[in-house]
Structure formats: C-alpha cells, structure tokens
Tab-separated table of C-alpha atoms in Angstrom:
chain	number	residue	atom	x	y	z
A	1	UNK	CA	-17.419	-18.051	5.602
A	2	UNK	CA	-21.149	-18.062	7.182
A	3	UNK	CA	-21.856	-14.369	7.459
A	4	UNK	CA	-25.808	-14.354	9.634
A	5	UNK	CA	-24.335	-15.560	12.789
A	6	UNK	CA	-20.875	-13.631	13.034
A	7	UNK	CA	-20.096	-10.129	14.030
A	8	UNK	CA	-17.174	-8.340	11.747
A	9	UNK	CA	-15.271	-5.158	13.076
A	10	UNK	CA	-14.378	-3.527	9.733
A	11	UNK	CA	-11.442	-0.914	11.025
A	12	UNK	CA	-10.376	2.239	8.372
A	13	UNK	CA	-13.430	4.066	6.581
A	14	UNK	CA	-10.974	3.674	3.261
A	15	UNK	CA	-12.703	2.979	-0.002
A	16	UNK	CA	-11.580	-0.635	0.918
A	17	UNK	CA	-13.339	-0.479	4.471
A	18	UNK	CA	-16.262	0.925	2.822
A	19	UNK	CA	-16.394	-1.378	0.658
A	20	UNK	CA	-15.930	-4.398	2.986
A	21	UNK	CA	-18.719	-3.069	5.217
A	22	UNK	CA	-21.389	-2.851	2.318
A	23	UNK	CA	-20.146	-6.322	1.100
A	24	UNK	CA	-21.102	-7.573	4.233
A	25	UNK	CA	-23.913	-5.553	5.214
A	26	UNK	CA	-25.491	-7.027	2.071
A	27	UNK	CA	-25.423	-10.577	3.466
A	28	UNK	CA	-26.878	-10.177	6.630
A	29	UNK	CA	-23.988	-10.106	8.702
A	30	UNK	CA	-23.918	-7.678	11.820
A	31	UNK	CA	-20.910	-5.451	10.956
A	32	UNK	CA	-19.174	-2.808	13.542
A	33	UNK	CA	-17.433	0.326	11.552
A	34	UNK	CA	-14.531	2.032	13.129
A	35	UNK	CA	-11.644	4.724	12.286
A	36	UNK	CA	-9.016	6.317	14.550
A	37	UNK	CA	-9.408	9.215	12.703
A	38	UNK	CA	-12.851	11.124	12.091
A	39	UNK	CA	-13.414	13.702	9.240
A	40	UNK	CA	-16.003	15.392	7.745
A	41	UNK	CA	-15.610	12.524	5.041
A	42	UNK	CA	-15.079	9.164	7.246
A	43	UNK	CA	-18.565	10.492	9.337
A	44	UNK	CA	-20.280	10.828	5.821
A	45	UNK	CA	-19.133	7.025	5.219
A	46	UNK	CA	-20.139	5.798	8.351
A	47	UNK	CA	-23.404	7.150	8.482
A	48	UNK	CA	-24.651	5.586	5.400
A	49	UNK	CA	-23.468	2.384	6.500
A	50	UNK	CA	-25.326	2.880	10.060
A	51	UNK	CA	-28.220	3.716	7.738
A	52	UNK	CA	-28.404	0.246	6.307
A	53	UNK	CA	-27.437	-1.649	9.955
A	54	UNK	CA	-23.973	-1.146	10.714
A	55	UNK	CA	-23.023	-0.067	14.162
A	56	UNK	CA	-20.835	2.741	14.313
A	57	UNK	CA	-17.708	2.518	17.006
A	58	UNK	CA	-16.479	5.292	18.960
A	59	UNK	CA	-13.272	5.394	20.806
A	60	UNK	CA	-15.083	5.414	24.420
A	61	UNK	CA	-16.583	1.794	22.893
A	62	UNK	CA	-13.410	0.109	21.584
A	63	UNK	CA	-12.537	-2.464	23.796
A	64	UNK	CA	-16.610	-3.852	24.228
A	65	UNK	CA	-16.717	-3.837	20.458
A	66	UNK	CA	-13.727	-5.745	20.260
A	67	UNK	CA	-14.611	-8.492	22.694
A	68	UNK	CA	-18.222	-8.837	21.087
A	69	UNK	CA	-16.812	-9.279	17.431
A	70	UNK	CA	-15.807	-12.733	15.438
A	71	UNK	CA	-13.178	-11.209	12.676
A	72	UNK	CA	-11.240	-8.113	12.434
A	73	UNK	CA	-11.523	-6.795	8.484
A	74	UNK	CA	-8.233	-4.432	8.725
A	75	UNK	CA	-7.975	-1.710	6.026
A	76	UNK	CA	-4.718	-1.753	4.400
A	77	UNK	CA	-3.526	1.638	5.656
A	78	UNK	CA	-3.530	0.321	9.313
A	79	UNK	CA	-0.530	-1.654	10.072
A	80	UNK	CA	-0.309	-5.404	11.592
A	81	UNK	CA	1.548	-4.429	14.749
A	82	UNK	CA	-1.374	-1.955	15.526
A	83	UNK	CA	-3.170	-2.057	18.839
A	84	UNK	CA	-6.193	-3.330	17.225
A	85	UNK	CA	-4.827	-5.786	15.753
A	86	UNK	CA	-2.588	-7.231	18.402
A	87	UNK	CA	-5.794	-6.874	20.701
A	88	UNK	CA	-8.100	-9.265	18.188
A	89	UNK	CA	-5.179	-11.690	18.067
A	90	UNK	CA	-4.441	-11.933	22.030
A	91	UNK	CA	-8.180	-12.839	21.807
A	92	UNK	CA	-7.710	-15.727	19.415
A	93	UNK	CA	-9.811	-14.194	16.324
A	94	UNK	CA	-9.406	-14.085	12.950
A	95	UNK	CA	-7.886	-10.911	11.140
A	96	UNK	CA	-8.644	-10.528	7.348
A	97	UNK	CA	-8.024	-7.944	4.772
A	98	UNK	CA	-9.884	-6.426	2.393
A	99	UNK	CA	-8.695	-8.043	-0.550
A	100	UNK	CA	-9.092	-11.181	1.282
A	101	UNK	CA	-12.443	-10.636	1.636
A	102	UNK	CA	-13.188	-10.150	-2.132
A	103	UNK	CA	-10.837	-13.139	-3.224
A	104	UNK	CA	-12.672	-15.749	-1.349
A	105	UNK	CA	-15.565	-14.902	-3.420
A	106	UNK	CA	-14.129	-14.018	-6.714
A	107	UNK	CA	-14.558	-16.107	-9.589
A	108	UNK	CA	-13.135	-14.534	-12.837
A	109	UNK	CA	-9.676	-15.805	-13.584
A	110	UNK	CA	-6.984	-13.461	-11.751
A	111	UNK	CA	-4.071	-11.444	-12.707
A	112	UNK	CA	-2.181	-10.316	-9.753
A	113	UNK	CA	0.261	-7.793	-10.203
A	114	UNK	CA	2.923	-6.409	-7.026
A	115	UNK	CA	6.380	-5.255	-6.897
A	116	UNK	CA	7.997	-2.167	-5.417
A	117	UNK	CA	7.399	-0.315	-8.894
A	118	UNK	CA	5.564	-0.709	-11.967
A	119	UNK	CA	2.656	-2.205	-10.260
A	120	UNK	CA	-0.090	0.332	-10.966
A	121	UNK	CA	1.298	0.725	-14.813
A	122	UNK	CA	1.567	-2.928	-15.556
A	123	UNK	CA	-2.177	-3.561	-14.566
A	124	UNK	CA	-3.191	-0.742	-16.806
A	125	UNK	CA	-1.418	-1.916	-20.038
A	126	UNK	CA	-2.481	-5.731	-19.738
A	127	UNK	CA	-5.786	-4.234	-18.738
A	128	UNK	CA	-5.726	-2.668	-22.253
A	129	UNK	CA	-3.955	-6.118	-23.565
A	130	UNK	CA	-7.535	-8.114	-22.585
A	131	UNK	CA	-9.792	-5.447	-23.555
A	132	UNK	CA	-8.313	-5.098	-27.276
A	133	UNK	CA	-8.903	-9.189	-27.002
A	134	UNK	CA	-12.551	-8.616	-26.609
A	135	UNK	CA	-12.190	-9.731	-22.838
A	136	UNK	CA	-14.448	-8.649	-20.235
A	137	UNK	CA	-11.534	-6.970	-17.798
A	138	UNK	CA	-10.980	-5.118	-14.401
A	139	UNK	CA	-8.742	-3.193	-12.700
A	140	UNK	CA	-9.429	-3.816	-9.146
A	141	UNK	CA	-7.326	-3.802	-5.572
A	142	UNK	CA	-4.517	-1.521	-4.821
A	143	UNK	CA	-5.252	0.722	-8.469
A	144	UNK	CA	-8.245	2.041	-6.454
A	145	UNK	CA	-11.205	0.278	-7.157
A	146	UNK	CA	-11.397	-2.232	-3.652
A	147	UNK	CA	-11.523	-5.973	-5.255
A	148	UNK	CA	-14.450	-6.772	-2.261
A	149	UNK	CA	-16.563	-4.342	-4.689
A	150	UNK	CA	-15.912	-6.153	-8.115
A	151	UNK	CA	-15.629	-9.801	-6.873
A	152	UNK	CA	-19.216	-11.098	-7.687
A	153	UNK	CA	-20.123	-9.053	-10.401
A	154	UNK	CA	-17.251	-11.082	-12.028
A	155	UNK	CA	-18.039	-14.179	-13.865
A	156	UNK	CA	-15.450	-17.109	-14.501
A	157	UNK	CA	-15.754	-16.336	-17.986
A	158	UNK	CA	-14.282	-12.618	-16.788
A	159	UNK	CA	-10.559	-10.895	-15.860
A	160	UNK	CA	-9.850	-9.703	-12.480
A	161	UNK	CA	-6.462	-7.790	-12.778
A	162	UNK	CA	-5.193	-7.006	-9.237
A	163	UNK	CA	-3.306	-4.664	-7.989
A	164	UNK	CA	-1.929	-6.406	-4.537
A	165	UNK	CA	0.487	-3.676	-1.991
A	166	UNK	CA	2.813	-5.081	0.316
A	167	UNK	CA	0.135	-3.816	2.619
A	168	UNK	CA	-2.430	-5.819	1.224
A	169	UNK	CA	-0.576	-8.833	1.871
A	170	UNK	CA	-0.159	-8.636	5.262
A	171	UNK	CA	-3.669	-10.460	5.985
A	172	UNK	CA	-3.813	-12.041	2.178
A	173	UNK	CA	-4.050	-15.445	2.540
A	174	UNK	CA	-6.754	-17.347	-0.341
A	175	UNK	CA	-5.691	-14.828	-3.548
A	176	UNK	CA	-3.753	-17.820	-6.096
A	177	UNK	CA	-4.102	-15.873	-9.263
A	178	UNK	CA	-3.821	-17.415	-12.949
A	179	UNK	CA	-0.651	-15.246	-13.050
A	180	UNK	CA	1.308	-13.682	-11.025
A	181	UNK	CA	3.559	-11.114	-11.822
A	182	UNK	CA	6.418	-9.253	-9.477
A	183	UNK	CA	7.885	-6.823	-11.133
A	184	UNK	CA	10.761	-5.262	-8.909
A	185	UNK	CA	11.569	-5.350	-5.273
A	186	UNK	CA	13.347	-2.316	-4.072
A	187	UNK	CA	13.729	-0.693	-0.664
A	188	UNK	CA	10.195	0.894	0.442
A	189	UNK	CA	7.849	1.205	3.365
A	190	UNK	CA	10.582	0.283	5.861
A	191	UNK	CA	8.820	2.557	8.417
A	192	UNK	CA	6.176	-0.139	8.588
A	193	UNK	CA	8.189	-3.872	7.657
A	194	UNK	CA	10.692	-3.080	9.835
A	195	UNK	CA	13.282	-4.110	7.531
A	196	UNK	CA	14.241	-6.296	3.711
A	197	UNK	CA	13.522	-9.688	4.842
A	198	UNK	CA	10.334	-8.902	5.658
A	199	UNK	CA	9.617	-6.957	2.626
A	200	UNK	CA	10.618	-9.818	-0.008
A	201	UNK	CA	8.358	-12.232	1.920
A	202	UNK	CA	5.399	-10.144	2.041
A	203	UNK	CA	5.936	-9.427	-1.687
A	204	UNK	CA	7.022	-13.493	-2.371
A	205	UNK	CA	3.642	-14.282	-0.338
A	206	UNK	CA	1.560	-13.658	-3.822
A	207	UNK	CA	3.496	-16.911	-5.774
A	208	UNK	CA	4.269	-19.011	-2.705
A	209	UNK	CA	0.636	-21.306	-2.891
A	210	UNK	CA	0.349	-20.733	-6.611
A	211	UNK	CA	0.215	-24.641	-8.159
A	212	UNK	CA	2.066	-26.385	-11.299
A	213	UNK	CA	-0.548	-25.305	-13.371
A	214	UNK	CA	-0.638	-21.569	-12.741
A	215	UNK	CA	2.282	-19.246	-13.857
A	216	UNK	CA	4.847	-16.478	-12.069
A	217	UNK	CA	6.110	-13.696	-13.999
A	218	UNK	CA	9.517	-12.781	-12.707
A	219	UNK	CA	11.608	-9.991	-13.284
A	220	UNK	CA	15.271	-11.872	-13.746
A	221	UNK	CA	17.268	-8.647	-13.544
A	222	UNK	CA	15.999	-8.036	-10.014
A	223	UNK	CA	18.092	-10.550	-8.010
A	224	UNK	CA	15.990	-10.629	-5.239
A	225	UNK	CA	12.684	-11.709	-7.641
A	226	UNK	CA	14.708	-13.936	-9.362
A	227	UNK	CA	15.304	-15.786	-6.449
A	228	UNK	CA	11.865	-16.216	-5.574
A	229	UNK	CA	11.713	-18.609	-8.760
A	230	UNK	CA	13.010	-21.309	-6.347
A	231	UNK	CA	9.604	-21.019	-4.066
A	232	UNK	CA	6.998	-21.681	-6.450
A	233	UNK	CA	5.254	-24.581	-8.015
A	234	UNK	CA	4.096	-22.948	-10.883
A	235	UNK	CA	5.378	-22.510	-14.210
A	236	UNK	CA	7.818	-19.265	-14.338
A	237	UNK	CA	8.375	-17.412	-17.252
A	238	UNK	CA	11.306	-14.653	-16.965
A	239	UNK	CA	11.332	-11.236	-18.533
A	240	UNK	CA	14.595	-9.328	-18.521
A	241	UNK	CA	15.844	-6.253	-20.612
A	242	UNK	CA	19.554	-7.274	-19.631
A	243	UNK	CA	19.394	-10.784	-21.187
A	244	UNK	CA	18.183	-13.079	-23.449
A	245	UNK	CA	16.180	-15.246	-21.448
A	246	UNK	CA	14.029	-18.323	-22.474
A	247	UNK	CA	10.750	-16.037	-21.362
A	248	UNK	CA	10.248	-12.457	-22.471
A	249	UNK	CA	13.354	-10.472	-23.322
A	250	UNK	CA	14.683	-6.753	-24.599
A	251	UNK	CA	17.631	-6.839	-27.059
A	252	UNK	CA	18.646	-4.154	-30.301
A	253	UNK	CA	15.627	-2.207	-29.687
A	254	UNK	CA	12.872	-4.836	-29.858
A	255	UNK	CA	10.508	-7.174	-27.660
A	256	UNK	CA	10.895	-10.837	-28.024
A	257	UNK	CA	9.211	-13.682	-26.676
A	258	UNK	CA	10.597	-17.130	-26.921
A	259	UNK	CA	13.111	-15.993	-29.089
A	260	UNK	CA	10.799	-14.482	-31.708
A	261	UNK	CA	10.283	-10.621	-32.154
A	262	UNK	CA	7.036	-9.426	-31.467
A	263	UNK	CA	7.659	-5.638	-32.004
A	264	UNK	CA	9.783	-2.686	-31.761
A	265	UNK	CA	9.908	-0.625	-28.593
A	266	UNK	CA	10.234	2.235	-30.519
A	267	UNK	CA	6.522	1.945	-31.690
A	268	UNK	CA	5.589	2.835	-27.623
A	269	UNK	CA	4.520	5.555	-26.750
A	270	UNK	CA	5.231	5.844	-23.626
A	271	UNK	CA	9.247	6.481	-22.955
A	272	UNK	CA	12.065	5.083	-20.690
A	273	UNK	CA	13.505	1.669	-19.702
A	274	UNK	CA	11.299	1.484	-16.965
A	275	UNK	CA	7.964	0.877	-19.452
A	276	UNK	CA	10.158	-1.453	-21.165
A	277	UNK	CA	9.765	-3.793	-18.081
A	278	UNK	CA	6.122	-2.711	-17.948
A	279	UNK	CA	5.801	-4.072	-21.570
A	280	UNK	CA	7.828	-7.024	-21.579
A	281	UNK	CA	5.879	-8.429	-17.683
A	282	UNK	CA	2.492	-7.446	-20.093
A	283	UNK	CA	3.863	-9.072	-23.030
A	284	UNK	CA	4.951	-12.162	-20.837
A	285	UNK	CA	1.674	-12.310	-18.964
A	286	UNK	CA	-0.547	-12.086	-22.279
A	287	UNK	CA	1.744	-15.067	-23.682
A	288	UNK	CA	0.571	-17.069	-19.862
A	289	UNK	CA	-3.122	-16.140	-20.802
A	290	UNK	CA	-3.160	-17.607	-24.284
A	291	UNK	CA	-3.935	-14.162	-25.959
A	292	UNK	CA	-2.581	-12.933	-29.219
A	293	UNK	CA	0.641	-11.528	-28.766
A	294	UNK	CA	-0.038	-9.269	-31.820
A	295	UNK	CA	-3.033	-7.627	-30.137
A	296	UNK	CA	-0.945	-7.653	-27.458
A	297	UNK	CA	1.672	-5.493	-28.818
A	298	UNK	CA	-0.716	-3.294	-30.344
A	299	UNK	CA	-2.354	-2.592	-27.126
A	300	UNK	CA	1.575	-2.014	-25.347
A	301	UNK	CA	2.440	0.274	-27.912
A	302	UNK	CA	-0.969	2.376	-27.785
A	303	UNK	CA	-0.658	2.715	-24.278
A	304	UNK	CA	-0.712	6.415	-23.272
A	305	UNK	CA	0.818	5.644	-19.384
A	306	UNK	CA	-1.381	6.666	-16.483
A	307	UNK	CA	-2.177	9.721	-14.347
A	308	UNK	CA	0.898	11.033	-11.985
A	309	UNK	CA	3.369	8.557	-13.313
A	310	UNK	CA	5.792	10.729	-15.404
A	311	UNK	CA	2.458	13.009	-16.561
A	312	UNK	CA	3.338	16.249	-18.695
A	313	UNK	CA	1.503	18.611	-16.880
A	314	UNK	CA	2.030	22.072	-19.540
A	315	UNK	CA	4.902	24.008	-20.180
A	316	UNK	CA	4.958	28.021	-20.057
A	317	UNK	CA	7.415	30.656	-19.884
A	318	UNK	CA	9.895	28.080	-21.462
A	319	UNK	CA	9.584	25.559	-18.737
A	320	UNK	CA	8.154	21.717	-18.590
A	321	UNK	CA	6.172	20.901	-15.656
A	322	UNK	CA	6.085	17.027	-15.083
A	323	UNK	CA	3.976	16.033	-12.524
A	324	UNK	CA	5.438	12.294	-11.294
A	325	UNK	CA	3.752	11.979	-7.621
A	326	UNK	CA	3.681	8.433	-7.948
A	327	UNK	CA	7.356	8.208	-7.779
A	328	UNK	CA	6.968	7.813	-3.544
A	329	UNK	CA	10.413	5.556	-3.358
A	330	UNK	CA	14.025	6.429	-4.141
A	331	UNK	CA	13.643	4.256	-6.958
A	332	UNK	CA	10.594	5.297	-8.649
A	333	UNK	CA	12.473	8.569	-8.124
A	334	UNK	CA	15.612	7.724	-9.571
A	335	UNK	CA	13.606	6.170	-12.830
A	336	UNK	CA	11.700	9.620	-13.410
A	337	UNK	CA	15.099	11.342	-12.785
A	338	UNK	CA	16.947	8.677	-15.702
A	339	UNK	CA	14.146	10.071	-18.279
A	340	UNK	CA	14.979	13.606	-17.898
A	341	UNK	CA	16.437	15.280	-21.185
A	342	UNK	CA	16.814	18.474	-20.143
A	343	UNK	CA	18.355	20.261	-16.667
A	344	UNK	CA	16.299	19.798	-13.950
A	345	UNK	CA	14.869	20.986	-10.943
A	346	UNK	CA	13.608	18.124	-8.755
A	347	UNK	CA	10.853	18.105	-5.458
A	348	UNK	CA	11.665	16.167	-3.335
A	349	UNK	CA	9.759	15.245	0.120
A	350	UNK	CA	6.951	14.698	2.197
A	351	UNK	CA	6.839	11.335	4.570
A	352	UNK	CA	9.841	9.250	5.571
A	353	UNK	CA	9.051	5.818	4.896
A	354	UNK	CA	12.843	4.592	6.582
A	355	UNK	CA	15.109	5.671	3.785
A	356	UNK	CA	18.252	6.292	3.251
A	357	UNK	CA	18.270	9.294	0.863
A	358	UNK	CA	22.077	9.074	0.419
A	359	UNK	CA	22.022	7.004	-2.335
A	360	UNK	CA	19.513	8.937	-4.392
A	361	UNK	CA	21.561	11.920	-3.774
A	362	UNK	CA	24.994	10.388	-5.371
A	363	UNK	CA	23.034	9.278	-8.204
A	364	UNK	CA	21.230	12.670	-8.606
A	365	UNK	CA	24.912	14.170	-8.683
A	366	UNK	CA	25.240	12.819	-11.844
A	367	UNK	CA	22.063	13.261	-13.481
A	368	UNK	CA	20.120	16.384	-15.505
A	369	UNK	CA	18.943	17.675	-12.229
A	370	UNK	CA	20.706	20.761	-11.295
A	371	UNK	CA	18.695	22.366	-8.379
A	372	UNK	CA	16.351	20.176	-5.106
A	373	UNK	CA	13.675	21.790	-3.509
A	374	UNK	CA	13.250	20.082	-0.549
A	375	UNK	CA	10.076	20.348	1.532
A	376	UNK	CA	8.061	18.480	3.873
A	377	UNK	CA	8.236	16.257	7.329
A	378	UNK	CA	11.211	14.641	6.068
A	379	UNK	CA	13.090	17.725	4.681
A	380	UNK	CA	15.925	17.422	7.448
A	381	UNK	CA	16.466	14.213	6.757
A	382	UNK	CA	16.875	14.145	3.019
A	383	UNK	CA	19.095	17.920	3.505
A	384	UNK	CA	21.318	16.145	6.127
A	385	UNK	CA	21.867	13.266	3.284
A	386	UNK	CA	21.834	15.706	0.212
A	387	UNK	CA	25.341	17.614	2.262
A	388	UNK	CA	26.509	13.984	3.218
A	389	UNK	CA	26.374	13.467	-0.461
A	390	UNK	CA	28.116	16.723	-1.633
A	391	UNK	CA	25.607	17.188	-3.526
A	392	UNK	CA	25.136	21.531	-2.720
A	393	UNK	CA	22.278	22.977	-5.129
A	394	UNK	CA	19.231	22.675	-2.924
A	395	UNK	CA	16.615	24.703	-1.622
A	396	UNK	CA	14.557	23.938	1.837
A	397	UNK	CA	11.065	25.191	2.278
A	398	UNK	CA	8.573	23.903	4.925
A	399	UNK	CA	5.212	23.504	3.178
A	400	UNK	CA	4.278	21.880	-0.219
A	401	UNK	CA	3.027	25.005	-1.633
A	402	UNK	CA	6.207	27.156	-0.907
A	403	UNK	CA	8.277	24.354	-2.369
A	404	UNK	CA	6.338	24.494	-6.044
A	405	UNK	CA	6.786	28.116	-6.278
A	406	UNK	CA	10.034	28.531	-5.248
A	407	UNK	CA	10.840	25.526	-7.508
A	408	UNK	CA	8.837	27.513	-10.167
A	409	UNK	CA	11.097	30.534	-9.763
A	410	UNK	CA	14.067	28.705	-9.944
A	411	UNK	CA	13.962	27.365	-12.803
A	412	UNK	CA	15.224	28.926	-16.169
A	413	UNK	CA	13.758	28.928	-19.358
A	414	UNK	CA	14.391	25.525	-21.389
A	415	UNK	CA	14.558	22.887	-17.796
A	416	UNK	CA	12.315	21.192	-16.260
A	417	UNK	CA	10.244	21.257	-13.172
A	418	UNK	CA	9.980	17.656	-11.490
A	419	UNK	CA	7.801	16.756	-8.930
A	420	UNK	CA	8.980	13.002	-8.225
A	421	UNK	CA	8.897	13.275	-4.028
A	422	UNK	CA	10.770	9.861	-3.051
A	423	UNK	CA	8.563	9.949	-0.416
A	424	UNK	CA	4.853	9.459	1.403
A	425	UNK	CA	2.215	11.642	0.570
A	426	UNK	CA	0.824	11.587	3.909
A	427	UNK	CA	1.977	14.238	5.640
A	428	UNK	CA	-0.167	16.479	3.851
A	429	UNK	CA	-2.162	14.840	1.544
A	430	UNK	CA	-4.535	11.871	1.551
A	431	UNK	CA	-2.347	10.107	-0.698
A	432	UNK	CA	-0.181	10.672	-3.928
A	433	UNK	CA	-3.003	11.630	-6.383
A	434	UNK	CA	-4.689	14.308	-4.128
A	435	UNK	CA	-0.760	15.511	-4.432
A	436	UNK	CA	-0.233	15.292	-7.862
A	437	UNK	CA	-3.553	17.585	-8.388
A	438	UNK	CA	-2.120	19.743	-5.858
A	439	UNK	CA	0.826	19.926	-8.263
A	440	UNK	CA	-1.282	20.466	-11.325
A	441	UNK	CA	-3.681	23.305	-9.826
A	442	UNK	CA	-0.401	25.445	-8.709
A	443	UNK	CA	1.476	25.276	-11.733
A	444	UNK	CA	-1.125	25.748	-13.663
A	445	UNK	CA	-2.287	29.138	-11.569
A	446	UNK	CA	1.074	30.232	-10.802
C-alpha cells in the first residue's frame, strides 16, 4: 500500500483509530480523523493528531470528506452496516481495519487467538509460555494494545500474539498467523451479526487462508469449531477435556499431549474447567511453535489469570467480592457461575447484545447462586426471562451503583458477591474494565 499519494479517513478516536492515524501520519500519508461521538477525551486525541497533519472531520464536513478520501480505516467498535461504511462502499473504495492495517506490515511470526471466550486469557498464558522460552513476545490486538502500534517494532525473529474480535474480522483480510487458535464459539454480539451463521464465519475467517504449513488449534468439544477443521489447509491439532484426542487432551486430572502427560492440572493456579481449555489451546499451541512443553507447563501452572476475569476483589464482613466483568456473554457468565463454592448473589446486566437470557436463568436455578440483582438497559429483558424461568429470587435496580449496594446488603455472611453481567458494558461504561474498577472502588468504599 503506497501511502504519499492517498487520502485515509480513519473513523473512531479508539486506541485502535489512534493508533492507525499516527501509523499513517508517520508515512506521509494525508489522513482525515473522525468520531460520531465527541468527548473531552476523543477532542484531546484528535488534536494531537491535527498537530502533526491530520485533518480533523466534523459532522457538517462528512460527506466532502468522504468523497475526497481513498480508504476508509474503520475502528472496530463501528459496525459494517454503518452509514459510513455503506457510503465508502457505494463509492467503490476500499474499507480496512485496524488490525489490517498493522498485519500487512508485521513481520514477527503470529499467534492469533479468537473465540467467543477464553480469548483474552489464552493470549496471556502463551504470552507467559514464550517469555519463560527466552522469546521476545507481545500481546497486541483485541487485549488492548492496537497491533498497527507494535507491527514494525517487531522483528521476524519476534512473537506477535493477537488477540482478533469478531469485530476485528469484519475488515481482516491479510492476518495468516503461524497458529491459529479458536477456542469456543458461543452465542454473542447478535445485536450486531444479525444472527449464528454469520458469527461462525466471521470467527472461521481467521483459519480459512491459513496454508499446509501453518497450524489451527481447535477446540473438538465445541461442535461448531470442530467443524471448521474441514475448511482449512493447515495442519490441525485438537484439544479437548472430554476426549482423548490425537492433539492435546484432559483425562484423570492431568494434561497430555500426544498421548504423553505433561503435568497435573492440579499444579494451576488458576481454578475451573474453563482454564483447563485455556491450558490445554496454550499447551497445544506451544507444541505448534516447537517450544519446550516443560517450560511450557511451568509457565501454565504459574499463571496467576488476568484482571476482571474471575478476580478476588477482598472479602469483609464475611463476604467474597469477585469482580468477573469480563464475563459479557451468557456463557462467560455461566462459567464464573460453575466456579462458585459458596451461595451466591449474582449482577447481572447492562447492554443487550440479542440474548436470550432464558437459558442462563434455568441453569442459574440450579447453581450456588441464590439471589440476582438485576440492573441496567437490559434489566426488563433479563427480569421478563428470569419469571419465564421460575427462577423468583431477584432484585431490580436501575443504575449500576444501586445494584452493588443493594447486592452488598443482600448478601449474608459466608456467600459471595458476583459481578459476572452477561452483558455489554456500554450502557454506562466505556467498556468492561472501566466496569470492573467501578466494581472494585464501591466494594471496597462501601
């Protein structure tokens, strides 16, 4: 891509757009900045980036903008179907994505990671995997940290591990990683793919140009990745914790791969059958990558989990406060409820991503949580499913806030207080970990 002669509209001031603007800012290209929405923040952002020759966009200038640019770089938070989007492609021009951007000019080998769950937890452990290996490693894409901003300060002798959203691969098209690894596809963001089908072929997009010499990591107890398997060229190796597969399996308690034992799950320190598919994707990866799977193991089982996934906040007055904001999806949800050992009072709420909440509620019925505080733009919705369900012992407040302190003082001494929402942060928040802090501060206060 010849950057001196073209004119890029870089739409959402995200850490991603930000980060696509300075990318191309920095070789020469005349770059247009725009966002829908204008705070205190996105003007900061835009600013500096007028500062070193990017043209800001206002509303009032749209259209002209439009019709004057070459490619439309689309943050991830801004869907396909947009008007922006349909407008740049009833013009005949090329939309891109952030991570697009940074893979066409990203040289370290690449470990790309997506799924409905697990994604965000299975970069960090293999992160650890490589770094315990004496490899030079990075988190990078949907974890945070935008890949456009890593890309060339990555050699080929370095790691690029990827986080890719279903978001992300809407305008992903260049990204064939070393390895790619899917680690679950459950129902989520259905508000924005419209339905399942389109889902599973966003998430099968990351394996579908990988070649016989690259390998997919798929999860075989997930029916819907195994059957991905069939659209590949590449090499797949299967983990399961159901069956003894010829990849990466679970059985009595330990991790095998290739039918030998490579350690105990017990030795992990973080909890739950859920980080047993972390560990054995990790432990199936590291096997694709040539590394040690002894150092491999060592780094799984010293791997301390990562911030709002299942994180112990404190406990006081004889209660636990677990802080799992990253749990936006019934299933996440369900997987935070299945590690509870104690009775439970669950939040639950915030936005609807096109749920049905029905079946978390049946499943709930039968679980350690005794009491739902619902809150939230989608609190109707998930009380209409909780009384569909049968399931009685809830609680409905409007606001976040309320919701924490009523869940707070409903609670008795010995249960636990779970914040696991099964839902969108963005209602309220700017996404789940300005939540989860949210969480943290009040308890904490209260």
């Amino acid at each position: 891509m010849y950057f001196c002669n073209q004119k890029f509209f870089v739409a959402g001031m995200s850490k991603s757009g930000e980060s696509s603007a300075a990318f191309l800012l920095r070789r020469g290209a005349k770059v247009y900045v725009y966002d829908d929405f204008i705070s205190d923040n996105v003007m900061t952002v835009m600013k500096s980036l007028e500062q070193r020759g990017a043209v800001i966009v206002t509303a009032d200038a749209y259209e002209s903008a439009v019709r004057a640019c070459d490619v439309l770089v689309l943050s991830p938070g801004i869907p396909i179907d947009n008007a922006l989007p349909v407008l740049f492609r009833k013009m005949g021009k090329a939309i891109i994505g952030e991570e697009e951007l940074g893979a066409l000019y990203l040289r370290a080998t690449a470990v790309a990671v997506t799924g409905t769950n697990g994604k965000t937890t299975t970069v960090s452990m293999l992160n650890d995997v490589l770094k315990l290996d004496g490899k030079n490693s990075t988190m990078c894409g949907n974890i945070g940290n935008p890949l456009v901003g890593v890309a060339e300060k990555l050699s080929f002798d370095d790691y690029a591990i990827i986080e890719v959203s279903s978001f992300q691969l809407e305008t992903l098209f260049s990204l064939r990683p070393h390895v790619a690894i899917i680690t679950n596809i459950t129902e989520d963001h259905l508000n924005r793919h419209y339905n399942m089908e389109n889902y599973v072929f966003l998430k099968s997009k990351l394996i579908r140009n990988l070649r016989e010499s690259e390998f997919a990591v798929l999860n075989y107890d997930d029916e819907r990745v195994r059957r991905l398997a069939e659209l590949t060229r590449a090499k797949v190796i299967f983990f399961s914790a159901e069956h003894r597969t010829d990849g990466v399996y679970y059985a009595d308690g330990d991790i095998y791969c290739n039918g030998e034992r490579v350690f105990s799950a017990n030795d992990m320190r973080v909890e739950g059958l859920h980080n047993i598919y972390n560990a054995l994707a990790c432990i199936a990866a590291s096997y694709a990558l040539g590394i040690d799977l002894q150092v491999a193991a060592k780094a799984v089982c010293q791997f301390k989990g990562v911030r709002h996934r299942l994180e112990k906040v404190c406990e006081q007055n004889g209660k636990t406060y677990i802080n799992d904001s990253k749990g936006t999806n019934v299933d996440a949800t369900l997987k935070a409820v299945a590690c509870m050992d104690a009775d439970t009072v669950i939040l639950l709420g915030g936005k609807d991503k096109g749920y049905d909440y029905e079946p978390l509620f049946e499943k709930i019925k039968d679980s350690r949580v005794v009491h739902a505080v619902l809150y939230g733009e989608n609190r109707i919705k998930l009380l209409n499913a909780a009384i569909k369900s049968e399931f009685t012992s809830i609680s409905l407040c409007s606001d976040f806030y309320t919701a924490v302190y009523v869940a707070d003082h409903t609670a008795k001494s010995g249960q636990t207080i779970l914040l696991s929402p099964a839902s969108s942060s963005f209602d309220a928040f700017s996404g789940y970990e300005e939540r989860g802090d949210a969480f943290i501060k009040a308890v904490k206060v209260g």
